[in-house]
PDB file of C-alpha atoms in Angstrom:
ATOM      1  CA  MET A   1     -17.623-227.907  42.414  1.00 37.00           C
ATOM      2  CA  GLU A   2     -15.016-227.497  39.743  1.00 41.00           C
ATOM      3  CA  ALA A   3     -14.931-224.049  38.248  1.00 41.00           C
ATOM      4  CA  SER A   4     -15.122-224.118  34.471  1.00 40.00           C
ATOM      5  CA  ARG A   5     -16.309-221.926  31.668  1.00 47.00           C
ATOM      6  CA  VAL A   6     -19.738-222.861  30.401  1.00 50.00           C
ATOM      7  CA  ASN A   7     -19.354-224.160  26.865  1.00 82.00           C
ATOM      8  CA  LEU A   8     -21.910-226.779  25.934  1.00 96.00           C
ATOM      9  CA  GLN A   9     -25.481-227.015  27.192  1.00 97.00           C
ATOM     10  CA  PRO A  10     -25.871-230.386  28.937  1.00 97.00           C
ATOM     11  CA  ILE A  11     -29.244-232.142  28.621  1.00 98.00           C
ATOM     12  CA  PHE A  12     -29.565-235.303  30.681  1.00 98.00           C
ATOM     13  CA  VAL A  13     -32.520-237.590  30.060  1.00 98.00           C
ATOM     14  CA  GLY A  14     -33.715-240.041  32.694  1.00 97.00           C
ATOM     15  CA  GLY A  15     -36.525-242.509  33.200  1.00 97.00           C
ATOM     16  CA  CYS A  16     -37.241-246.191  33.491  1.00 97.00           C
ATOM     17  CA  ASP A  17     -35.578-248.398  30.891  1.00 95.00           C
ATOM     18  CA  ARG A  18     -37.762-248.892  27.792  1.00 94.00           C
ATOM     19  CA  SER A  19     -39.663-245.676  28.530  1.00 96.00           C
ATOM     20  CA  GLY A  20     -38.385-243.795  25.483  1.00 94.00           C
ATOM     21  CA  THR A  21     -35.177-242.244  26.844  1.00 96.00           C
ATOM     22  CA  THR A  22     -33.318-243.077  23.629  1.00 94.00           C
ATOM     23  CA  PHE A  23     -36.175-241.894  21.422  1.00 94.00           C
ATOM     24  CA  LEU A  24     -36.266-238.594  23.312  1.00 96.00           C
ATOM     25  CA  GLY A  25     -32.487-238.226  22.936  1.00 96.00           C
ATOM     26  CA  ALA A  26     -32.762-238.910  19.207  1.00 94.00           C
ATOM     27  CA  THR A  27     -35.596-236.374  18.911  1.00 95.00           C
ATOM     28  CA  LEU A  28     -33.463-233.707  20.581  1.00 97.00           C
ATOM     29  CA  ALA A  29     -30.687-234.576  18.103  1.00 96.00           C
ATOM     30  CA  ARG A  30     -32.952-233.489  15.244  1.00 95.00           C
ATOM     31  CA  PHE A  31     -32.075-229.890  16.091  1.00 96.00           C
ATOM     32  CA  PRO A  32     -29.009-228.135  14.637  1.00 95.00           C
ATOM     33  CA  GLY A  33     -25.961-228.223  16.887  1.00 95.00           C
ATOM     34  CA  VAL A  34     -27.325-230.862  19.286  1.00 97.00           C
ATOM     35  CA  VAL A  35     -25.418-234.138  19.572  1.00 97.00           C
ATOM     36  CA  ALA A  36     -26.983-237.168  21.261  1.00 97.00           C
ATOM     37  CA  LEU A  37     -24.359-239.439  22.784  1.00 96.00           C
ATOM     38  CA  PRO A  38     -24.632-243.207  23.026  1.00 93.00           C
ATOM     39  CA  GLU A  39     -25.612-244.222  26.560  1.00 92.00           C
ATOM     40  CA  SER A  40     -22.489-243.091  28.402  1.00 94.00           C
ATOM     41  CA  GLN A  41     -22.733-244.330  31.966  1.00 94.00           C
ATOM     42  CA  PHE A  42     -19.054-243.492  32.422  1.00 95.00           C
ATOM     43  CA  ILE A  43     -20.029-239.802  32.657  1.00 96.00           C
ATOM     44  CA  TYR A  44     -21.868-240.164  35.960  1.00 95.00           C
ATOM     45  CA  GLU A  45     -19.483-242.898  37.120  1.00 95.00           C
ATOM     46  CA  THR A  46     -16.431-240.678  36.654  1.00 94.00           C
ATOM     47  CA  ALA A  47     -18.288-237.700  38.128  1.00 93.00           C
ATOM     48  CA  ARG A  48     -18.576-239.668  41.378  1.00 91.00           C
ATOM     49  CA  MET A  49     -14.921-240.732  41.118  1.00 92.00           C
ATOM     50  CA  ARG A  50     -13.794-237.134  40.635  1.00 90.00           C
ATOM     51  CA  LEU A  51     -15.989-235.564  43.325  1.00 89.00           C
ATOM     52  CA  GLU A  52     -15.842-238.252  46.005  1.00 88.00           C
ATOM     53  CA  ASP A  53     -12.351-239.697  45.570  1.00 88.00           C
ATOM     54  CA  GLY A  54     -10.436-236.929  43.789  1.00 87.00           C
ATOM     55  CA  ILE A  55      -9.309-239.289  41.026  1.00 91.00           C
ATOM     56  CA  SER A  56      -6.923-237.606  38.578  1.00 92.00           C
ATOM     57  CA  LEU A  57      -8.032-236.742  35.057  1.00 94.00           C
ATOM     58  CA  SER A  58      -5.339-239.039  33.689  1.00 94.00           C
ATOM     59  CA  ASP A  59      -6.808-241.985  35.598  1.00 95.00           C
ATOM     60  CA  ILE A  60     -10.332-240.978  34.559  1.00 95.00           C
ATOM     61  CA  ALA A  61      -9.245-240.879  30.912  1.00 95.00           C
ATOM     62  CA  GLY A  62      -7.873-244.403  31.301  1.00 95.00           C
ATOM     63  CA  TYR A  63     -11.095-245.598  32.925  1.00 95.00           C
ATOM     64  CA  ILE A  64     -13.202-244.145  30.119  1.00 96.00           C
ATOM     65  CA  SER A  65     -11.006-245.627  27.395  1.00 94.00           C
ATOM     66  CA  ARG A  66     -11.408-249.089  28.933  1.00 93.00           C
ATOM     67  CA  HIS A  67     -15.151-248.721  29.532  1.00 94.00           C
ATOM     68  CA  ARG A  68     -17.312-251.007  27.407  1.00 89.00           C
ATOM     69  CA  ARG A  69     -19.660-248.112  26.590  1.00 92.00           C
ATOM     70  CA  PHE A  70     -16.788-246.097  25.103  1.00 94.00           C
ATOM     71  CA  ALA A  71     -16.520-248.723  22.343  1.00 91.00           C
ATOM     72  CA  ALA A  72     -19.392-246.986  20.539  1.00 92.00           C
ATOM     73  CA  TRP A  73     -17.412-243.730  20.604  1.00 93.00           C
ATOM     74  CA  ARG A  74     -14.341-245.455  19.156  1.00 92.00           C
ATOM     75  CA  ASP A  75     -16.463-247.127  16.479  1.00 91.00           C
ATOM     76  CA  ALA A  76     -17.744-243.688  15.454  1.00 91.00           C
ATOM     77  CA  GLY A  77     -14.170-242.456  14.969  1.00 91.00           C
ATOM     78  CA  CYS A  78     -13.573-240.680  18.265  1.00 91.00           C
ATOM     79  CA  ALA A  79      -9.975-240.431  19.479  1.00 89.00           C
ATOM     80  CA  PRO A  80      -8.915-242.184  22.724  1.00 89.00           C
ATOM     81  CA  ALA A  81      -9.931-240.273  25.833  1.00 91.00           C
ATOM     82  CA  ARG A  82      -6.338-239.503  26.885  1.00 90.00           C
ATOM     83  CA  HIS A  83      -5.822-237.508  23.659  1.00 91.00           C
ATOM     84  CA  HIS A  84      -8.098-234.811  25.078  1.00 91.00           C
ATOM     85  CA  LEU A  85      -6.069-234.156  28.229  1.00 90.00           C
ATOM     86  CA  CYS A  86      -4.204-230.877  28.604  1.00 87.00           C
ATOM     87  CA  ALA A  87      -2.559-228.912  31.434  1.00 80.00           C
ATOM     88  CA  GLY A  88      -4.785-226.937  33.800  1.00 82.00           C
ATOM     89  CA  GLN A  89      -7.917-228.599  32.492  1.00 88.00           C
ATOM     90  CA  SER A  90     -11.062-229.108  34.579  1.00 91.00           C
ATOM     91  CA  TYR A  91     -13.043-232.336  34.552  1.00 93.00           C
ATOM     92  CA  ARG A  92     -15.843-230.619  32.667  1.00 94.00           C
ATOM     93  CA  ASP A  93     -13.484-229.162  30.070  1.00 94.00           C
ATOM     94  CA  PHE A  94     -12.031-232.628  29.506  1.00 94.00           C
ATOM     95  CA  LEU A  95     -15.472-234.167  29.007  1.00 95.00           C
ATOM     96  CA  GLU A  96     -16.540-231.387  26.669  1.00 95.00           C
ATOM     97  CA  ALA A  97     -13.415-231.857  24.543  1.00 95.00           C
ATOM     98  CA  LEU A  98     -14.297-235.544  24.286  1.00 95.00           C
ATOM     99  CA  ILE A  99     -17.921-234.751  23.399  1.00 96.00           C
ATOM    100  CA  ARG A 100     -16.897-232.222  20.732  1.00 95.00           C
ATOM    101  CA  ASP A 101     -14.706-234.872  19.161  1.00 96.00           C
ATOM    102  CA  TYR A 102     -17.642-237.312  19.104  1.00 95.00           C
ATOM    103  CA  ALA A 103     -19.839-234.616  17.528  1.00 96.00           C
ATOM    104  CA  ARG A 104     -17.200-234.032  14.845  1.00 94.00           C
ATOM    105  CA  ALA A 105     -16.873-237.766  14.202  1.00 94.00           C
ATOM    106  CA  THR A 106     -20.641-238.148  13.740  1.00 93.00           C
ATOM    107  CA  GLY A 107     -21.077-235.075  11.531  1.00 93.00           C
ATOM    108  CA  VAL A 108     -22.713-232.658  13.994  1.00 94.00           C
ATOM    109  CA  GLU A 109     -21.398-229.187  13.160  1.00 89.00           C
ATOM    110  CA  MET A 110     -21.206-226.160  15.459  1.00 93.00           C
ATOM    111  CA  VAL A 111     -22.292-228.224  18.443  1.00 95.00           C
ATOM    112  CA  HIS A 112     -23.749-226.167  21.290  1.00 96.00           C
ATOM    113  CA  ALA A 113     -25.553-228.854  23.330  1.00 97.00           C
ATOM    114  CA  PHE A 114     -25.213-232.536  24.115  1.00 98.00           C
ATOM    115  CA  VAL A 115     -27.717-235.140  25.279  1.00 98.00           C
ATOM    116  CA  ASP A 116     -26.975-238.165  27.434  1.00 97.00           C
ATOM    117  CA  HIS A 117     -29.988-240.476  27.617  1.00 96.00           C
ATOM    118  CA  SER A 118     -28.761-243.099  30.094  1.00 95.00           C
ATOM    119  CA  PRO A 119     -31.912-244.065  32.068  1.00 95.00           C
ATOM    120  CA  GLN A 120     -29.949-244.155  35.336  1.00 95.00           C
ATOM    121  CA  ASN A 121     -29.272-240.415  35.121  1.00 97.00           C
ATOM    122  CA  SER A 122     -32.263-239.946  37.429  1.00 97.00           C
ATOM    123  CA  PHE A 123     -30.245-241.506  40.266  1.00 97.00           C
ATOM    124  CA  ASN A 124     -27.134-239.377  39.625  1.00 96.00           C
ATOM    125  CA  LEU A 125     -28.390-235.820  39.108  1.00 94.00           C
ATOM    126  CA  ARG A 126     -26.856-234.397  42.278  1.00 94.00           C
ATOM    127  CA  LYS A 127     -23.340-235.377  41.254  1.00 94.00           C
ATOM    128  CA  LEU A 128     -23.861-234.405  37.623  1.00 95.00           C
ATOM    129  CA  ARG A 129     -25.131-230.970  38.601  1.00 95.00           C
ATOM    130  CA  GLN A 130     -21.991-230.360  40.629  1.00 94.00           C
ATOM    131  CA  ILE A 131     -20.052-230.755  37.390  1.00 94.00           C
ATOM    132  CA  PHE A 132     -22.552-229.183  34.976  1.00 94.00           C
ATOM    133  CA  SER A 133     -24.083-226.203  36.777  1.00 93.00           C
ATOM    134  CA  ASN A 134     -26.337-225.327  33.801  1.00 94.00           C
ATOM    135  CA  LEU A 135     -27.679-228.868  33.414  1.00 96.00           C
ATOM    136  CA  GLN A 136     -31.185-229.400  32.031  1.00 97.00           C
ATOM    137  CA  PHE A 137     -33.058-232.581  32.963  1.00 98.00           C
ATOM    138  CA  ALA A 138     -35.835-234.319  31.033  1.00 98.00           C
ATOM    139  CA  HIS A 139     -37.719-237.114  32.800  1.00 98.00           C
ATOM    140  CA  ILE A 140     -39.770-239.302  30.485  1.00 98.00           C
ATOM    141  CA  ILE A 141     -42.636-241.404  31.848  1.00 98.00           C
ATOM    142  CA  ARG A 142     -44.328-244.320  30.084  1.00 98.00           C
ATOM    143  CA  ASP A 143     -47.287-246.483  31.048  1.00 98.00           C
ATOM    144  CA  GLY A 144     -45.713-249.204  33.186  1.00 98.00           C
ATOM    145  CA  ARG A 145     -47.573-251.949  31.335  1.00 98.00           C
ATOM    146  CA  GLY A 146     -45.926-250.761  28.114  1.00 97.00           C
ATOM    147  CA  VAL A 147     -42.567-250.771  29.875  1.00 97.00           C
ATOM    148  CA  ALA A 148     -43.186-254.336  31.079  1.00 97.00           C
ATOM    149  CA  ALA A 149     -44.123-255.588  27.600  1.00 96.00           C
ATOM    150  CA  SER A 150     -40.942-254.065  26.164  1.00 94.00           C
ATOM    151  CA  LEU A 151     -38.553-254.832  29.023  1.00 94.00           C
ATOM    152  CA  MET A 152     -39.331-258.422  29.977  1.00 93.00           C
ATOM    153  CA  PRO A 153     -38.166-259.985  26.669  1.00 90.00           C
ATOM    154  CA  GLN A 154     -34.722-258.352  26.995  1.00 87.00           C
ATOM    155  CA  ASP A 155     -31.706-260.340  28.192  1.00 82.00           C
ATOM    156  CA  TRP A 156     -30.961-257.746  30.882  1.00 82.00           C
ATOM    157  CA  GLY A 157     -33.087-256.208  33.610  1.00 83.00           C
ATOM    158  CA  PRO A 158     -36.203-257.760  35.176  1.00 91.00           C
ATOM    159  CA  ASN A 159     -37.852-260.553  33.191  1.00 89.00           C
ATOM    160  CA  ASP A 160     -41.055-261.221  35.127  1.00 94.00           C
ATOM    161  CA  ILE A 161     -44.105-259.095  35.719  1.00 96.00           C
ATOM    162  CA  LEU A 162     -43.723-258.714  39.499  1.00 96.00           C
ATOM    163  CA  GLU A 163     -40.094-257.593  39.407  1.00 95.00           C
ATOM    164  CA  THR A 164     -40.833-255.294  36.456  1.00 97.00           C
ATOM    165  CA  ALA A 165     -43.671-253.590  38.330  1.00 97.00           C
ATOM    166  CA  GLU A 166     -41.375-252.909  41.290  1.00 97.00           C
ATOM    167  CA  TYR A 167     -38.568-251.762  38.988  1.00 97.00           C
ATOM    168  CA  TRP A 168     -40.894-249.363  37.140  1.00 98.00           C
ATOM    169  CA  GLU A 169     -42.204-247.837  40.368  1.00 98.00           C
ATOM    170  CA  LEU A 170     -38.663-247.328  41.679  1.00 98.00           C
ATOM    171  CA  ASN A 171     -37.453-245.645  38.499  1.00 98.00           C
ATOM    172  CA  VAL A 172     -40.500-243.416  38.120  1.00 98.00           C
ATOM    173  CA  ALA A 173     -40.112-242.303  41.733  1.00 98.00           C
ATOM    174  CA  ALA A 174     -36.415-241.576  41.160  1.00 98.00           C
ATOM    175  CA  GLY A 175     -37.271-239.558  38.056  1.00 98.00           C
ATOM    176  CA  PHE A 176     -39.816-237.415  39.876  1.00 98.00           C
ATOM    177  CA  ALA A 177     -37.404-236.910  42.792  1.00 98.00           C
ATOM    178  CA  ALA A 178     -34.675-235.823  40.364  1.00 97.00           C
ATOM    179  CA  ALA A 179     -37.068-233.443  38.611  1.00 97.00           C
ATOM    180  CA  ASP A 180     -38.101-231.978  41.973  1.00 97.00           C
ATOM    181  CA  PHE A 181     -34.420-231.491  42.845  1.00 97.00           C
ATOM    182  CA  MET A 182     -33.777-229.711  39.530  1.00 96.00           C
ATOM    183  CA  GLN A 183     -36.926-227.561  39.876  1.00 95.00           C
ATOM    184  CA  ASP A 184     -37.176-225.117  36.932  1.00 96.00           C
ATOM    185  CA  ALA A 185     -34.354-226.898  35.089  1.00 96.00           C
ATOM    186  CA  ALA A 186     -36.444-230.077  34.748  1.00 97.00           C
ATOM    187  CA  ARG A 187     -39.297-231.235  32.558  1.00 97.00           C
ATOM    188  CA  ASN A 188     -41.566-234.253  33.055  1.00 98.00           C
ATOM    189  CA  LEU A 189     -42.603-235.613  29.663  1.00 98.00           C
ATOM    190  CA  ARG A 190     -44.917-238.440  28.607  1.00 97.00           C
ATOM    191  CA  PHE A 191     -43.822-241.080  26.118  1.00 96.00           C
ATOM    192  CA  GLU A 192     -47.369-241.300  24.805  1.00 96.00           C
ATOM    193  CA  ALA A 193     -47.444-237.545  24.099  1.00 96.00           C
ATOM    194  CA  LEU A 194     -44.036-237.707  22.415  1.00 95.00           C
ATOM    195  CA  ILE A 195     -44.912-240.478  19.956  1.00 93.00           C
ATOM    196  CA  GLY A 196     -48.317-238.881  19.431  1.00 93.00           C
ATOM    197  CA  GLU A 197     -46.480-235.698  18.403  1.00 92.00           C
ATOM    198  CA  ASP A 198     -48.374-233.579  20.912  1.00 94.00           C
ATOM    199  CA  ALA A 199     -47.657-229.945  19.998  1.00 95.00           C
ATOM    200  CA  GLU A 200     -47.036-228.769  23.561  1.00 96.00           C
ATOM    201  CA  THR A 201     -44.600-231.638  24.217  1.00 96.00           C
ATOM    202  CA  LEU A 202     -42.712-230.981  20.977  1.00 96.00           C
ATOM    203  CA  ASN A 203     -42.314-227.298  21.847  1.00 95.00           C
ATOM    204  CA  VAL A 204     -40.980-228.195  25.304  1.00 97.00           C
ATOM    205  CA  ILE A 205     -38.396-230.395  23.572  1.00 97.00           C
ATOM    206  CA  ALA A 206     -37.524-227.547  21.212  1.00 97.00           C
ATOM    207  CA  LYS A 207     -36.861-225.236  24.163  1.00 96.00           C
ATOM    208  CA  LEU A 208     -34.633-227.869  25.764  1.00 96.00           C
ATOM    209  CA  ALA A 209     -32.645-227.929  22.513  1.00 96.00           C
ATOM    210  CA  GLY A 210     -32.340-224.125  22.536  1.00 95.00           C
ATOM    211  CA  ALA A 211     -34.701-223.675  19.579  1.00 95.00           C
ATOM    212  CA  ALA A 212     -37.615-221.284  19.215  1.00 92.00           C
ATOM    213  CA  SER A 213     -40.018-223.975  18.058  1.00 94.00           C
ATOM    214  CA  PHE A 214     -40.121-227.553  16.814  1.00 94.00           C
ATOM    215  CA  ASP A 215     -40.473-226.240  13.257  1.00 93.00           C
ATOM    216  CA  THR A 216     -36.686-225.742  13.192  1.00 90.00           C
ATOM    217  CA  ALA A 217     -36.026-229.473  13.685  1.00 92.00           C
ATOM    218  CA  TYR A 218     -34.612-231.550  10.855  1.00 91.00           C
ATOM    219  CA  ASP A 219     -36.659-234.415   9.443  1.00 88.00           C
ATOM    220  CA  ASN A 220     -33.979-236.920  10.469  1.00 89.00           C
ATOM    221  CA  THR A 221     -31.976-237.337  13.648  1.00 90.00           C
ATOM    222  CA  SER A 222     -28.185-237.145  13.823  1.00 90.00           C
ATOM    223  CA  TYR A 223     -28.181-239.803  16.547  1.00 89.00           C
ATOM    224  CA  CYS A 224     -26.121-242.854  15.657  1.00 83.00           C
ATOM    225  CA  VAL A 225     -27.514-246.079  17.114  1.00 79.00           C
ATOM    226  CA  PRO A 226     -24.572-248.127  18.506  1.00 73.00           C
ATOM    227  CA  SER A 227     -24.084-251.550  16.949  1.00 67.00           C
ATOM    228  CA  TYR A 228     -24.807-253.316  20.259  1.00 63.00           C
ATOM    229  CA  ALA A 229     -28.231-251.609  20.459  1.00 58.00           C
ATOM    230  CA  GLY A 230     -29.361-252.134  16.889  1.00 55.00           C
ATOM    231  CA  ALA A 231     -32.025-254.700  17.783  1.00 57.00           C
ATOM    232  CA  THR A 232     -33.432-252.932  20.851  1.00 61.00           C
ATOM    233  CA  HIS A 233     -33.454-249.457  19.266  1.00 60.00           C
ATOM    234  CA  ALA A 234     -34.587-250.388  15.762  1.00 59.00           C
ATOM    235  CA  LEU A 235     -37.464-247.870  15.846  1.00 61.00           C
ATOM    236  CA  VAL A 236     -35.480-244.855  17.060  1.00 66.00           C
ATOM    237  CA  ASP A 237     -35.070-243.279  13.620  1.00 64.00           C
ATOM    238  CA  LYS A 238     -38.551-244.240  12.419  1.00 68.00           C
ATOM    239  CA  LYS A 239     -41.594-241.956  12.346  1.00 71.00           C
ATOM    240  CA  PRO A 240     -43.396-242.391  15.684  1.00 71.00           C
ATOM    241  CA  SER A 241     -46.554-244.468  15.701  1.00 77.00           C
ATOM    242  CA  PRO A 242     -49.144-243.615  18.392  1.00 80.00           C
ATOM    243  CA  GLU A 243     -50.299-247.245  18.289  1.00 82.00           C
ATOM    244  CA  ARG A 244     -47.064-248.214  20.056  1.00 82.00           C
ATOM    245  CA  SER A 245     -48.414-246.773  23.293  1.00 85.00           C
ATOM    246  CA  MET A 246     -51.105-249.459  23.462  1.00 91.00           C
ATOM    247  CA  ALA A 247     -49.145-252.417  22.035  1.00 92.00           C
ATOM    248  CA  TRP A 248     -48.859-253.879  25.541  1.00 96.00           C
ATOM    249  CA  ARG A 249     -52.499-254.993  25.352  1.00 95.00           C
ATOM    250  CA  ALA A 250     -51.553-257.569  22.724  1.00 95.00           C
ATOM    251  CA  ARG A 251     -48.141-258.476  24.172  1.00 95.00           C
ATOM    252  CA  LEU A 252     -49.115-259.072  27.807  1.00 97.00           C
ATOM    253  CA  SER A 253     -51.486-261.797  28.935  1.00 96.00           C
ATOM    254  CA  GLU A 254     -54.588-260.825  30.876  1.00 97.00           C
ATOM    255  CA  ARG A 255     -53.065-262.323  34.025  1.00 97.00           C
ATOM    256  CA  GLN A 256     -49.829-260.360  33.565  1.00 97.00           C
ATOM    257  CA  VAL A 257     -51.815-257.143  33.289  1.00 98.00           C
ATOM    258  CA  GLU A 258     -53.743-258.090  36.426  1.00 98.00           C
ATOM    259  CA  LEU A 259     -50.575-258.837  38.377  1.00 97.00           C
ATOM    260  CA  PHE A 260     -48.980-255.564  37.260  1.00 98.00           C
ATOM    261  CA  GLU A 261     -52.040-253.567  38.265  1.00 98.00           C
ATOM    262  CA  ASN A 262     -52.215-255.356  41.616  1.00 97.00           C
ATOM    263  CA  ALA A 263     -48.608-254.325  42.298  1.00 97.00           C
ATOM    264  CA  ALA A 264     -48.480-250.855  40.720  1.00 98.00           C
ATOM    265  CA  GLY A 265     -52.067-249.869  39.986  1.00 97.00           C
ATOM    266  CA  ALA A 266     -52.035-246.978  42.445  1.00 97.00           C
ATOM    267  CA  LEU A 267     -49.149-245.308  40.640  1.00 98.00           C
ATOM    268  CA  LEU A 268     -50.649-246.015  37.218  1.00 98.00           C
ATOM    269  CA  GLU A 269     -53.880-244.364  38.310  1.00 97.00           C
ATOM    270  CA  ALA A 270     -52.081-241.438  39.940  1.00 97.00           C
ATOM    271  CA  LEU A 271     -50.318-240.796  36.637  1.00 98.00           C
ATOM    272  CA  GLY A 272     -53.638-240.779  34.796  1.00 97.00           C
ATOM    273  CA  TYR A 273     -53.444-244.181  33.108  1.00 97.00           C
ATOM    274  CA  THR A 274     -56.693-246.140  32.838  1.00 97.00           C
ATOM    275  CA  LEU A 275     -56.753-249.452  34.681  1.00 97.00           C
ATOM    276  CA  VAL A 276     -58.004-252.592  32.962  1.00 97.00           C
ATOM    277  CA  PHE A 277     -59.109-254.021  36.309  1.00 97.00           C
ATOM    278  CA  PRO A 278     -61.192-251.669  38.469  1.00 94.00           C
ATOM    279  CA  ARG A 279     -59.420-250.393  41.575  1.00 90.00           C
ATOM    280  CA  GLY A 280     -59.046-253.131  44.171  1.00 90.00           C
ATOM    281  CA  SER A 281     -60.191-255.962  41.905  1.00 96.00           C
ATOM    282  CA  ALA A 282     -56.791-257.079  40.542  1.00 96.00           C
ATOM    283  CA  ARG A 283     -55.879-260.328  42.301  1.00 96.00           C
ATOM    284  CA  LYS A 284     -52.480-260.745  43.903  1.00 95.00           C
ATOM    285  CA  PRO A 285     -50.385-263.844  43.126  1.00 95.00           C
ATOM    286  CA  GLY A 286     -51.020-266.959  45.146  1.00 93.00           C
ATOM    287  CA  ARG A 287     -48.220-268.864  46.864  1.00 94.00           C
ATOM    288  CA  ALA A 288     -47.755-271.398  44.073  1.00 95.00           C
ATOM    289  CA  GLU A 289     -47.881-268.724  41.384  1.00 93.00           C
ATOM    290  CA  ARG A 290     -45.336-266.556  43.197  1.00 92.00           C
ATOM    291  CA  ALA A 291     -43.039-269.542  43.718  1.00 94.00           C
ATOM    292  CA  SER A 292     -43.231-270.381  40.005  1.00 92.00           C
ATOM    293  CA  ILE A 293     -42.378-266.779  39.098  1.00 90.00           C
ATOM    294  CA  MET A 294     -39.383-266.781  41.463  1.00 91.00           C
ATOM    295  CA  VAL A 295     -38.002-270.020  39.990  1.00 91.00           C
ATOM    296  CA  LYS A 296     -38.314-268.628  36.457  1.00 88.00           C
ATOM    297  CA  ARG A 297     -36.654-265.425  37.643  1.00 87.00           C
ATOM    298  CA  TRP A 298     -33.625-267.380  38.882  1.00 87.00           C
ATOM    299  CA  PHE A 299     -33.219-269.191  35.553  1.00 86.00           C
ATOM    300  CA  ALA A 300     -33.655-265.921  33.633  1.00 83.00           C
ATOM    301  CA  TYR A 301     -30.986-264.289  35.796  1.00 82.00           C
ATOM    302  CA  ARG A 302     -28.480-267.049  35.020  1.00 84.00           C
ATOM    303  CA  ARG A 303     -29.330-266.955  31.319  1.00 82.00           C
ATOM    304  CA  ASN A 304     -28.875-263.174  31.216  1.00 78.00           C
ATOM    305  CA  ARG A 305     -25.493-263.396  32.939  1.00 79.00           C
ATOM    306  CA  ARG A 306     -24.272-265.888  30.359  1.00 81.00           C
ATOM    307  CA  ARG A 307     -25.447-263.689  27.510  1.00 75.00           C
ATOM    308  CA  MET A 308     -23.904-260.591  29.067  1.00 69.00           C
ATOM    309  CA  ARG A 309     -20.525-262.314  29.476  1.00 72.00           C
ATOM    310  CA  ALA A 310     -20.718-263.484  25.863  1.00 73.00           C
ATOM    311  CA  ARG A 311     -21.356-259.921  24.634  1.00 63.00           C
ATOM    312  CA  ILE A 312     -18.529-258.466  26.691  1.00 58.00           C
ATOM    313  CA  THR A 313     -15.975-261.045  25.533  1.00 60.00           C
ATOM    314  CA  ALA A 314     -17.123-261.021  21.876  1.00 57.00           C
TER     315      ALA A 314
END
């Protein structure tokens, strides 16, 4: 582990995509001195590079500057990563200098904590904790049927109900494993409680932000939604609506709900979510239905790759 003076309080959020990781990050950024970063996968990527391969800070700075996710930092007015290098600097000190510059560029004064809400943080906590010894972890869990209704229309990730059910189970399991690894430095939160403004959940969030209570939060978040995420995160700065937690009932077909519950009903029930189909009654897909889903999955995969290449080269 690199020795470094503790400066900022790191808060890493993890969970399945479309579970509210960004909304939780934006909620934390309602507190004074807390900056929520755009999804910055290069943080855990360069942590692995530094710890496993001993890559120099100069090379890491170059990698970050070229990373497509750093574009949102540049757009906000942040200086190139190499501008924050100095002699005798640790990897953590370098990252914190970069984060302070982003906070300055986005108007967050006297920053004392930062939030990274990349969903994949759940899979990278061991490496991140080696860099940030005082790391706090927040795992957010959402009803998998709500995740499916929100995730399948996207042009990335799984696009059919069977793959989404498997993906949700994997990510929820990773989140719980990460929280177990972090022990007292972790919190498991529910998306439904967050958007329902449950008092206990809000006070847990306040403590993560270093505040005495949620009453000290500003009305608006300081989080800046990156231009590439404007469509998918359009509701981040809006007042939460509890009805969102049940919107999947209108967006998924009855058969999609049945297939999801056949695949992941045990985990849904274990988490306290009410099943539409009584335990054991949800029918699994037949051979023809599964084959049709797999063919559509292949076409969706090719479509998503084309769209991803178009975004990267735009």
